[in-house]
Amino acid sequence: MTSRISRELSQEAQLRLIDIRYRSAARSRGKRTTPAALRVSELERILTHRFGKFLPNNPEGREALQIFAEALCFAKGPVSDRLAGYVNARAPWASAEAEAMAAAAVSVARWQSADELAWRIGLSLPDRERLGICTIGAIGYNKRQRSALQKARRKERERLRRRAKGAKPHAESINRRKPWEAEGISRRTWFRRRARKDGTNSCPVLSSYLRRHESVTQVTRCLRDALRAGPSGQGPSGPLGPVQADGSANYRGEEIKSKVEARP
């Protein structure tokens, strides 16, 4: 629907149309994961990797369960119900304490930074990379150091990708090696001699250009040139050139029959 038609609608209809467009765009983008939900998922991954299927009934296991309960406070859904489900599946020994633990988590919960939560749970950099953690940092690496490390690894992957495609490093390029200096000649002279030796042409003709012009016949080209040049016979303002005896005008070597109006 165009903007002109939209402006002619009532205000209520315009708002309804905007709501339909936003809902359609949201469906096309798919379901988005919030940072809080992603952090809860990553905490589950970390606890499973560290303790296995069940959390131990000790101070370390209780601290991990408390951290998980605080993370649930920022995700969707009631904290008590989600924590009760997690406790029944991973820590059955804390079933009687699940409700009190959820209430305590809601009262003290606050959003923690990636570095702060990493120090609290003791997440190392190898474990972070092995588990694919994004919302939690690593011990001994702040955000700037992690960004620099990711940048260096991304650069190395790009270098390997270019090398696999046949690209040479800059250190091996001709402009870095400068072989003309060893021969005592200029850069332009070195390239000119190399082109003469290899037999290369500095102005290659494109095959598409050749195919396009080979498809035009000789007769068509002559007629095209003749029409572009114009007649060389009698014109309205005077003679343009010699006119043949049979009344035909000369078009650059091509004779095209035309009627010459008789003058009074």
mmCIF file of N, CA and C in Angstrom, residues 59-105:
data_model
loop_
_atom_site.group_PDB
_atom_site.id
_atom_site.type_symbol
_atom_site.label_atom_id
_atom_site.label_comp_id
_atom_site.label_asym_id
_atom_site.label_seq_id
_atom_site.Cartn_x
_atom_site.Cartn_y
_atom_site.Cartn_z
ATOM 1 N N PRO A 59 28.598 -26.765 49.579
ATOM 2 C CA PRO A 59 28.579 -25.309 49.421
ATOM 3 C C PRO A 59 28.801 -24.844 47.978
ATOM 4 N N GLU A 60 29.634 -25.555 47.244
ATOM 5 C CA GLU A 60 29.876 -25.148 45.854
ATOM 6 C C GLU A 60 28.625 -25.346 44.998
ATOM 7 N N GLY A 61 27.928 -26.457 45.203
ATOM 8 C CA GLY A 61 26.697 -26.698 44.462
ATOM 9 C C GLY A 61 25.600 -25.716 44.837
ATOM 10 N N ARG A 62 25.498 -25.356 46.119
ATOM 11 C CA ARG A 62 24.488 -24.385 46.552
ATOM 12 C C ARG A 62 24.788 -22.985 45.982
ATOM 13 N N GLU A 63 26.063 -22.631 45.942
ATOM 14 C CA GLU A 63 26.417 -21.334 45.364
ATOM 15 C C GLU A 63 26.093 -21.282 43.875
ATOM 16 N N ALA A 64 26.347 -22.371 43.164
ATOM 17 C CA ALA A 64 26.009 -22.415 41.740
ATOM 18 C C ALA A 64 24.499 -22.324 41.529
ATOM 19 N N LEU A 65 23.731 -22.987 42.385
ATOM 20 C CA LEU A 65 22.274 -22.925 42.271
ATOM 21 C C LEU A 65 21.753 -21.524 42.586
ATOM 22 N N GLN A 66 22.382 -20.845 43.527
ATOM 23 C CA GLN A 66 21.979 -19.484 43.849
ATOM 24 C C GLN A 66 22.275 -18.534 42.691
ATOM 25 N N ILE A 67 23.420 -18.703 42.047
ATOM 26 C CA ILE A 67 23.765 -17.866 40.889
ATOM 27 C C ILE A 67 22.776 -18.108 39.752
ATOM 28 N N PHE A 68 22.398 -19.353 39.551
ATOM 29 C CA PHE A 68 21.430 -19.670 38.502
ATOM 30 C C PHE A 68 20.071 -19.069 38.810
ATOM 31 N N ALA A 69 19.660 -19.087 40.078
ATOM 32 C CA ALA A 69 18.369 -18.503 40.466
ATOM 33 C C ALA A 69 18.357 -16.996 40.247
ATOM 34 N N GLU A 70 19.472 -16.322 40.521
ATOM 35 C CA GLU A 70 19.543 -14.883 40.284
ATOM 36 C C GLU A 70 19.489 -14.558 38.797
ATOM 37 N N ALA A 71 20.055 -15.420 37.969
ATOM 38 C CA ALA A 71 19.989 -15.188 36.519
ATOM 39 C C ALA A 71 18.569 -15.368 35.992
ATOM 40 N N LEU A 72 17.788 -16.238 36.619
ATOM 41 C CA LEU A 72 16.401 -16.440 36.187
ATOM 42 C C LEU A 72 15.531 -15.217 36.436
ATOM 43 N N CYS A 73 15.932 -14.329 37.341
ATOM 44 C CA CYS A 73 15.127 -13.145 37.653
ATOM 45 C C CYS A 73 15.021 -12.193 36.468
ATOM 46 N N PHE A 74 15.930 -12.244 35.510
ATOM 47 C CA PHE A 74 15.920 -11.326 34.370
ATOM 48 C C PHE A 74 15.362 -11.979 33.115
ATOM 49 N N ALA A 75 15.049 -13.264 33.171
ATOM 50 C CA ALA A 75 14.458 -13.960 32.030
ATOM 51 C C ALA A 75 12.940 -13.965 32.162
ATOM 52 N N LYS A 76 12.271 -14.390 31.105
ATOM 53 C CA LYS A 76 10.817 -14.420 31.109
ATOM 54 C C LYS A 76 10.320 -15.593 31.947
ATOM 55 N N GLY A 77 9.129 -15.403 32.506
ATOM 56 C CA GLY A 77 8.519 -16.457 33.297
ATOM 57 C C GLY A 77 8.754 -16.273 34.780
ATOM 58 N N PRO A 78 7.895 -16.870 35.603
ATOM 59 C CA PRO A 78 8.061 -16.771 37.067
ATOM 60 C C PRO A 78 9.317 -17.496 37.520
ATOM 61 N N VAL A 79 10.044 -16.865 38.435
ATOM 62 C CA VAL A 79 11.317 -17.421 38.899
ATOM 63 C C VAL A 79 11.093 -18.701 39.687
ATOM 64 N N SER A 80 10.072 -18.737 40.525
ATOM 65 C CA SER A 80 9.842 -19.914 41.378
ATOM 66 C C SER A 80 9.532 -21.153 40.547
ATOM 67 N N ASP A 81 8.712 -20.999 39.502
ATOM 68 C CA ASP A 81 8.347 -22.160 38.677
ATOM 69 C C ASP A 81 9.548 -22.675 37.884
ATOM 70 N N ARG A 82 10.312 -21.773 37.295
ATOM 71 C CA ARG A 82 11.461 -22.199 36.496
ATOM 72 C C ARG A 82 12.543 -22.804 37.387
ATOM 73 N N LEU A 83 12.762 -22.216 38.557
ATOM 74 C CA LEU A 83 13.771 -22.761 39.459
ATOM 75 C C LEU A 83 13.335 -24.127 40.000
ATOM 76 N N ALA A 84 12.039 -24.298 40.273
ATOM 77 C CA ALA A 84 11.554 -25.597 40.757
ATOM 78 C C ALA A 84 11.761 -26.680 39.707
ATOM 79 N N GLY A 85 11.523 -26.352 38.452
ATOM 80 C CA GLY A 85 11.760 -27.331 37.397
ATOM 81 C C GLY A 85 13.229 -27.697 37.271
ATOM 82 N N TYR A 86 14.104 -26.706 37.383
ATOM 83 C CA TYR A 86 15.538 -26.982 37.282
ATOM 84 C C TYR A 86 16.023 -27.793 38.483
ATOM 85 N N VAL A 87 15.501 -27.480 39.671
ATOM 86 C CA VAL A 87 15.902 -28.209 40.868
ATOM 87 C C VAL A 87 15.447 -29.664 40.796
ATOM 88 N N ASN A 88 14.235 -29.910 40.320
ATOM 89 C CA ASN A 88 13.752 -31.289 40.213
ATOM 90 C C ASN A 88 14.577 -32.110 39.231
ATOM 91 N N ALA A 89 15.114 -31.450 38.210
ATOM 92 C CA ALA A 89 15.880 -32.175 37.196
ATOM 93 C C ALA A 89 17.353 -32.284 37.545
ATOM 94 N N ARG A 90 17.926 -31.285 38.207
ATOM 95 C CA ARG A 90 19.375 -31.253 38.406
ATOM 96 C C ARG A 90 19.803 -31.303 39.870
ATOM 97 N N ALA A 91 18.944 -30.909 40.796
ATOM 98 C CA ALA A 91 19.314 -30.892 42.221
ATOM 99 C C ALA A 91 18.122 -31.319 43.075
ATOM 100 N N PRO A 92 17.764 -32.584 43.037
ATOM 101 C CA PRO A 92 16.590 -33.027 43.826
ATOM 102 C C PRO A 92 16.740 -32.813 45.320
ATOM 103 N N TRP A 93 17.949 -32.749 45.802
ATOM 104 C CA TRP A 93 18.170 -32.556 47.230
ATOM 105 C C TRP A 93 17.726 -31.183 47.719
ATOM 106 N N ALA A 94 17.502 -30.211 46.793
ATOM 107 C CA ALA A 94 17.099 -28.857 47.172
ATOM 108 C C ALA A 94 15.634 -28.575 46.852
ATOM 109 N N SER A 95 14.829 -29.613 46.706
ATOM 110 C CA SER A 95 13.415 -29.393 46.358
ATOM 111 C C SER A 95 12.672 -28.632 47.445
ATOM 112 N N ALA A 96 12.980 -28.917 48.707
ATOM 113 C CA ALA A 96 12.293 -28.229 49.807
ATOM 114 C C ALA A 96 12.748 -26.791 49.953
ATOM 115 N N GLU A 97 13.896 -26.453 49.396
ATOM 116 C CA GLU A 97 14.442 -25.101 49.541
ATOM 117 C C GLU A 97 14.252 -24.252 48.296
ATOM 118 N N ALA A 98 13.601 -24.784 47.268
ATOM 119 C CA ALA A 98 13.519 -24.074 45.988
ATOM 120 C C ALA A 98 12.739 -22.775 46.113
ATOM 121 N N GLU A 99 11.613 -22.803 46.817
ATOM 122 C CA GLU A 99 10.785 -21.596 46.931
ATOM 123 C C GLU A 99 11.503 -20.506 47.718
ATOM 124 N N ALA A 100 12.130 -20.867 48.835
ATOM 125 C CA ALA A 100 12.863 -19.879 49.632
ATOM 126 C C ALA A 100 14.072 -19.355 48.869
ATOM 127 N N MET A 101 14.710 -20.195 48.091
ATOM 128 C CA MET A 101 15.857 -19.766 47.305
ATOM 129 C C MET A 101 15.430 -18.799 46.201
ATOM 130 N N ALA A 102 14.264 -19.030 45.592
ATOM 131 C CA ALA A 102 13.758 -18.120 44.562
ATOM 132 C C ALA A 102 13.418 -16.759 45.152
ATOM 133 N N ALA A 103 12.811 -16.747 46.346
ATOM 134 C CA ALA A 103 12.479 -15.468 46.995
ATOM 135 C C ALA A 103 13.746 -14.705 47.365
ATOM 136 N N ALA A 104 14.760 -15.398 47.833
ATOM 137 C CA ALA A 104 16.017 -14.725 48.172
ATOM 138 C C ALA A 104 16.709 -14.185 46.925
ATOM 139 N N ALA A 105 16.610 -14.919 45.830
ATOM 140 C CA ALA A 105 17.237 -14.465 44.583
ATOM 141 C C ALA A 105 16.561 -13.212 44.054
#
